[in-house]
Tab-separated table of C-alpha atoms in Angstrom:
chain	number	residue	atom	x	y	z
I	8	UNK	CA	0.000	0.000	0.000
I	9	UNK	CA	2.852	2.592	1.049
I	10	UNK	CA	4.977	1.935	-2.301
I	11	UNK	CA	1.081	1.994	-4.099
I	12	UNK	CA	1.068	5.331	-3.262
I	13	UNK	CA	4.383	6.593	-3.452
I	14	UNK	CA	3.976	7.553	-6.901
I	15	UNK	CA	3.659	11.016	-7.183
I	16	UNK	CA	1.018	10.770	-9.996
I	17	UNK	CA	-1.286	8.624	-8.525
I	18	UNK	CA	-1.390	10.441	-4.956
I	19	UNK	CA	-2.249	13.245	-6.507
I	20	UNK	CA	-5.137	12.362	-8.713
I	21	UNK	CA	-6.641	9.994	-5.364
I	22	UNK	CA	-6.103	13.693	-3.251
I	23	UNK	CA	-7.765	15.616	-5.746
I	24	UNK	CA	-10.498	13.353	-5.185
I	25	UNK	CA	-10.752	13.379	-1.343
I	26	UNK	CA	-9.979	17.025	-0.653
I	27	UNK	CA	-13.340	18.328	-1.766
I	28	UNK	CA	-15.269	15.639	0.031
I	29	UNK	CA	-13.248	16.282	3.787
I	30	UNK	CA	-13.377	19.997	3.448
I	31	UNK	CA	-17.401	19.697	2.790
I	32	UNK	CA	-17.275	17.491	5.956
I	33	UNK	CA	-14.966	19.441	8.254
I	34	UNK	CA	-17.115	22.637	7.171
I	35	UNK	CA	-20.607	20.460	8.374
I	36	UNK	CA	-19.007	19.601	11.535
I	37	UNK	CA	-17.554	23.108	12.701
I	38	UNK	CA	-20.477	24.597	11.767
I	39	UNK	CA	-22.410	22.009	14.127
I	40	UNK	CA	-19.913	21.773	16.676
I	41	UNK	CA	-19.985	25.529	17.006
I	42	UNK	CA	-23.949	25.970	17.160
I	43	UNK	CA	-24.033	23.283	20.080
I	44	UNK	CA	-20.963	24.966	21.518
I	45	UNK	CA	-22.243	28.462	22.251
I	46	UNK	CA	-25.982	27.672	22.200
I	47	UNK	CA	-26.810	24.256	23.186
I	48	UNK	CA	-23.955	23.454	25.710
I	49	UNK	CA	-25.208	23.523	29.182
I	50	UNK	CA	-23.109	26.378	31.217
I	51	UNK	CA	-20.691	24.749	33.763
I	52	UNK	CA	-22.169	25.365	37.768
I	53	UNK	CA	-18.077	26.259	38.769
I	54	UNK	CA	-16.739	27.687	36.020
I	55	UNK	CA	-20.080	29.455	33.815
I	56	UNK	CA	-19.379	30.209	30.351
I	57	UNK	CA	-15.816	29.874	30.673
I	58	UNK	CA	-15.982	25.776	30.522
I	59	UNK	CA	-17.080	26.918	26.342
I	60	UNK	CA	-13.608	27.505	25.693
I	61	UNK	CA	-12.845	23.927	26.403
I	62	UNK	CA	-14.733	22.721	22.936
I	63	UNK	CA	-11.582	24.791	21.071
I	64	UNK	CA	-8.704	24.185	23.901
I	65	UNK	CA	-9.206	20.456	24.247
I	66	UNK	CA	-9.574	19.215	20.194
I	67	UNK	CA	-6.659	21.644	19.873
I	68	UNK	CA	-4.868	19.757	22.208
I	69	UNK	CA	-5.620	15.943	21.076
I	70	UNK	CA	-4.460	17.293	17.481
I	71	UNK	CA	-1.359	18.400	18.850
I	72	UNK	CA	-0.372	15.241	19.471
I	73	UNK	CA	-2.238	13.261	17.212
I	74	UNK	CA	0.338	15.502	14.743
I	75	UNK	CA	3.277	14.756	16.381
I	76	UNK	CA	2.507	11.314	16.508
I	77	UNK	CA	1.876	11.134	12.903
I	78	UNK	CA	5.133	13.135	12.168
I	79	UNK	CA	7.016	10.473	13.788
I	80	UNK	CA	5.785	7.799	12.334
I	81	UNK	CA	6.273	9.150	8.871
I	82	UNK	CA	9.898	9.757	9.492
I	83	UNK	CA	10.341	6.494	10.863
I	84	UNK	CA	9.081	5.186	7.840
I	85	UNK	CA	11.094	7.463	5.869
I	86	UNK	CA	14.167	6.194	7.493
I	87	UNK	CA	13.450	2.741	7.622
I	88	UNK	CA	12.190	2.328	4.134
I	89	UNK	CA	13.436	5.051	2.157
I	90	UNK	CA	9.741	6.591	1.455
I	91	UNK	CA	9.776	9.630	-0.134
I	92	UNK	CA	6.247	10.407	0.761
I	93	UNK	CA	6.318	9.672	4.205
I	94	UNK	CA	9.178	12.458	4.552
I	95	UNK	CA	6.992	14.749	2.491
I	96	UNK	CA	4.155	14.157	5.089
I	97	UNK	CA	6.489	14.718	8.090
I	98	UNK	CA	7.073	17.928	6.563
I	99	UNK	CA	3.745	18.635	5.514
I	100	UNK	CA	2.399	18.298	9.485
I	101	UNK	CA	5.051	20.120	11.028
I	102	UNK	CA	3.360	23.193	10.515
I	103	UNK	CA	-0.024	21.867	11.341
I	104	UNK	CA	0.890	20.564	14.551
I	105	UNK	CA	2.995	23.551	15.690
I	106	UNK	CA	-0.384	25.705	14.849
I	107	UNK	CA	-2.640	23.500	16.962
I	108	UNK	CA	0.078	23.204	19.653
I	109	UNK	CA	0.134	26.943	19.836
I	110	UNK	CA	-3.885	27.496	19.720
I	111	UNK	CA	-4.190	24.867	22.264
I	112	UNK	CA	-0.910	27.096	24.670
I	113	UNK	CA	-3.690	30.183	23.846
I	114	UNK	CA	-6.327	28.517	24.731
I	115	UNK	CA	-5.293	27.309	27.634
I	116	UNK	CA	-3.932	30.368	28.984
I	117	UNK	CA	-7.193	32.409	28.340
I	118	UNK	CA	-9.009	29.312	30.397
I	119	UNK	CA	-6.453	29.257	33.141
I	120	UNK	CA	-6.221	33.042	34.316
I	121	UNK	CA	-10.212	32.885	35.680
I	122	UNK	CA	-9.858	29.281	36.823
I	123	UNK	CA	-6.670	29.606	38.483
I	124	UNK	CA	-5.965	33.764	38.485
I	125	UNK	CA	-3.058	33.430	36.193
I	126	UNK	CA	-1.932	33.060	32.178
I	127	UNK	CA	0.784	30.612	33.184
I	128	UNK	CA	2.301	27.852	35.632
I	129	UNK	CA	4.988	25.955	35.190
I	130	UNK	CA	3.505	23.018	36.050
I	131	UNK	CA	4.148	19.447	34.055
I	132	UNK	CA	1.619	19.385	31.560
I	133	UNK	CA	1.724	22.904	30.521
I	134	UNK	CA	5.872	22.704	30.420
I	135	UNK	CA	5.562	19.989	28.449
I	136	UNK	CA	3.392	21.067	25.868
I	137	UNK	CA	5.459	24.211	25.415
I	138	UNK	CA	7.980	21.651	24.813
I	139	UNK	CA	6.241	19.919	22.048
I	140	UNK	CA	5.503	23.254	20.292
I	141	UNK	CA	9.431	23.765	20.886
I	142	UNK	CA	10.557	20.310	18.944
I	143	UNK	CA	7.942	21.774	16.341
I	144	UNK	CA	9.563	24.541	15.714
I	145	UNK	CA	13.280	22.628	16.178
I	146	UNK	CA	11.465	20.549	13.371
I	147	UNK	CA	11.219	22.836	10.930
I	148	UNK	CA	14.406	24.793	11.368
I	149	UNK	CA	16.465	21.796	11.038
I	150	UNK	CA	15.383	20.745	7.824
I	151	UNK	CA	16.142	23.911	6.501
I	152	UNK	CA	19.599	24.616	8.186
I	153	UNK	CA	21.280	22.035	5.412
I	154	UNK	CA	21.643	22.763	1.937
I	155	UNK	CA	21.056	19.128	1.021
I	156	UNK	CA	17.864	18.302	1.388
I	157	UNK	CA	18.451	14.592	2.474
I	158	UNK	CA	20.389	15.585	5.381
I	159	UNK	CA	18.129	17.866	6.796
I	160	UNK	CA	15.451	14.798	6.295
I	161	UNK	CA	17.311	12.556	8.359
I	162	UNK	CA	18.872	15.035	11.005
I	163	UNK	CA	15.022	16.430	11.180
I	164	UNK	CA	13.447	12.636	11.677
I	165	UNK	CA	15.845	12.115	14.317
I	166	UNK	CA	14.982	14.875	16.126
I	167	UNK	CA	11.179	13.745	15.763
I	168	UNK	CA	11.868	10.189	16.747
I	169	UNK	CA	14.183	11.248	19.821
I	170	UNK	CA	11.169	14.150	20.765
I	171	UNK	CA	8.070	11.376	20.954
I	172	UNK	CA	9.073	10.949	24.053
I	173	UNK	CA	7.455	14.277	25.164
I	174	UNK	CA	4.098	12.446	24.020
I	175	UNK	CA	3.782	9.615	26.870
I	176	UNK	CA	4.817	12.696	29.258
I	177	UNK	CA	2.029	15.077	28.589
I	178	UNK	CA	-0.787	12.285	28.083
I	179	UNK	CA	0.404	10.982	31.814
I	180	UNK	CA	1.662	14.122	33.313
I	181	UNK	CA	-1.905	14.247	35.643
I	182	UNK	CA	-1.009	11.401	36.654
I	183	UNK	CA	2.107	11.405	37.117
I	184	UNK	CA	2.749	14.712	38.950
I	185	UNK	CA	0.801	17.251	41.026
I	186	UNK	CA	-0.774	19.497	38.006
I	187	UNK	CA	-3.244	22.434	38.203
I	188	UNK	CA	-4.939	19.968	35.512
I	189	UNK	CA	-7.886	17.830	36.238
I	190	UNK	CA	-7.467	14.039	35.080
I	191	UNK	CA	-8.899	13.198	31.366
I	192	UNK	CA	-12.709	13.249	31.944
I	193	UNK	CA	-13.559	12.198	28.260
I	194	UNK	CA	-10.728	9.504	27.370
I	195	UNK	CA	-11.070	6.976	30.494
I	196	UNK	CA	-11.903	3.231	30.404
I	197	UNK	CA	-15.009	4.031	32.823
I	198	UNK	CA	-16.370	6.378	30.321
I	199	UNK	CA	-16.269	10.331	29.823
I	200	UNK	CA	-17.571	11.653	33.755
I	201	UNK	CA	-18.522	15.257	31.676
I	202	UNK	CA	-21.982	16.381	31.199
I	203	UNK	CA	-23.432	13.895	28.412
I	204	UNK	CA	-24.388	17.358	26.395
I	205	UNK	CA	-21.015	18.874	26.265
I	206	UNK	CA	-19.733	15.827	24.611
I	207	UNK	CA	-21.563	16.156	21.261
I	208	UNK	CA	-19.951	19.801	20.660
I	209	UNK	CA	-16.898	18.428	21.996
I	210	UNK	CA	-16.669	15.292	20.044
I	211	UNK	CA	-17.838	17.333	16.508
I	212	UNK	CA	-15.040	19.752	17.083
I	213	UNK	CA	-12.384	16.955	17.537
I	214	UNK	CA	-13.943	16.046	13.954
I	215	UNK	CA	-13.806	19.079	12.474
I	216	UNK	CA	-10.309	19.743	13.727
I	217	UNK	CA	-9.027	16.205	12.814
I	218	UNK	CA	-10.951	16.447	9.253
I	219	UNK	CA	-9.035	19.563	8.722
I	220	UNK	CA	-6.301	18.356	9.496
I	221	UNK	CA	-6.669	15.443	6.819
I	222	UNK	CA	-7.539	17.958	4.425
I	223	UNK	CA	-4.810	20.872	4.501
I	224	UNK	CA	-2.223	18.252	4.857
I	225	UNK	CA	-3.190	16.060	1.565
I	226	UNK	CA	-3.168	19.910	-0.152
I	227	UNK	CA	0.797	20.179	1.452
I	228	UNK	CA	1.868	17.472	0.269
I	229	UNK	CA	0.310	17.840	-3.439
I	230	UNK	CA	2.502	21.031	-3.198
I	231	UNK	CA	5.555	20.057	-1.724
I	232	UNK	CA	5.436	17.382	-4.613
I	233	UNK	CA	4.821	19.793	-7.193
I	234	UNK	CA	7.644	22.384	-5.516
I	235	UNK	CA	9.828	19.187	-5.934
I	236	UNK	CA	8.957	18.195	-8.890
I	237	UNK	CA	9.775	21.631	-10.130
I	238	UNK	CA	12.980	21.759	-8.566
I	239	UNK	CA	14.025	18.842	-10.317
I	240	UNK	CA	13.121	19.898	-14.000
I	241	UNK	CA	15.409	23.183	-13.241
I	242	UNK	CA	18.308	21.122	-11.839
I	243	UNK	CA	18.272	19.024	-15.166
I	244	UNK	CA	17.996	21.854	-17.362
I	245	UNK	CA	20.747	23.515	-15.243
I	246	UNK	CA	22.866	20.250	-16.009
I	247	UNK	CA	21.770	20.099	-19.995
């Protein structure tokens, strides 16, 4: 299946395809998530309106590593098996990932300062998240600190591979430390413990997010193949 689709032709005529169909959906699902967000939602008895920033903060959040998870194991793939597509994708959700690591930093900040009467504590789950947005950042710089693009592949993938470890961290850091953060109240093995009508805004804005997601990363890659593509034609003119 992965060597199916590592031809450049044939990824980009299935994408082409696709794209239309998960923008259409992500649109549906914002637009739904939203409406039950700010209107439906039931208001929360501690925290009042406030608890409505959760249905941005938390998807933000599960994308953030959902990305970084992905990231790593395209690279891996990319170093194990020499697939040029899975390194494309790496560097196609670099980007996407350090944008929902930062919106869920925001987010979080804005919903901290009433709940707890400040933007910011260094506490294990927030320090590690900055981290993440940190090796997102490290991500992208790296691959473009070489001037051969392989290098800055593998030097990059490293980095990712060596990072995931931040992942386990953040996911357990409630339960591992003392945090200002409550332990997961959707994601348990007892079931979710929040108010049955937050979850449908909740869970349609994890969709939305993750269908975006999907969506602007199958239109990166289609680009970075083109960019490449493009690159190559001028280096073999160049060498004509």
């Amino acid at each position: 299946m992965l060597h199916y689709f590592a031809n450049p032709t044939r990824f980009q005529r299935l994408s082409r395809r696709i794209e239309p169909w998960l923008l259409v959906a992500m649109i549906l699902c914002f637009a739904f998530g939203l409406y039950f967000a700010l209107f439906s939602s039931p208001v929360d008895y501690q925290q009042g309106h406030t608890v409505r920033i959760m249905y941005i903060h938390v998807p933000a959040a599960w994308m953030a590593l959902f990305c970084y998870t992905a990231m790593a194991v395209a690279a891996a793939v990319a170093m194990i098996w020499k697939h040029a597509l899975a390194d494309v994708a790496a560097k196609a959700t670099a980007p996407i990932g350090a944008v929902f690591t930062f919106l869920a930093l925001v987010t979080g900040s804005l919903w901290g300062k009433p709940m707890w009467g400040t933007w910011w504590v260094w506490d294990a789950r927030l320090t590690s998240v900055l981290v993440l947005f940190f090796l997102y950042l490290g991500y992208m710089a790296l691959r473009d600190a070489f001037d051969e693009p392989g290098r800055g592949a593998r030097a990059s993938a490293i980095l990712v591979l060596v990072g995931f470890v931040n992942v386990p961290i953040i996911k357990f850091s409630v339960d591992w430390w003392n945090t200002l953060h409550q332990p997961s109240s959707v994601l348990r093995m007892d079931g979710p413990t929040i108010h049955p009508d937050m979850l449908t805004p909740l869970f349609l804005m994890a969709a939305a997010f993750q269908l975006y997601y999907f969506w602007l990363v199958l239109v990166r890659i289609r680009r970075e193949l083109m960019a490449n593509r493009t690159r190559a034609l001028r280096h073999r003119q160049a060498a004509a």
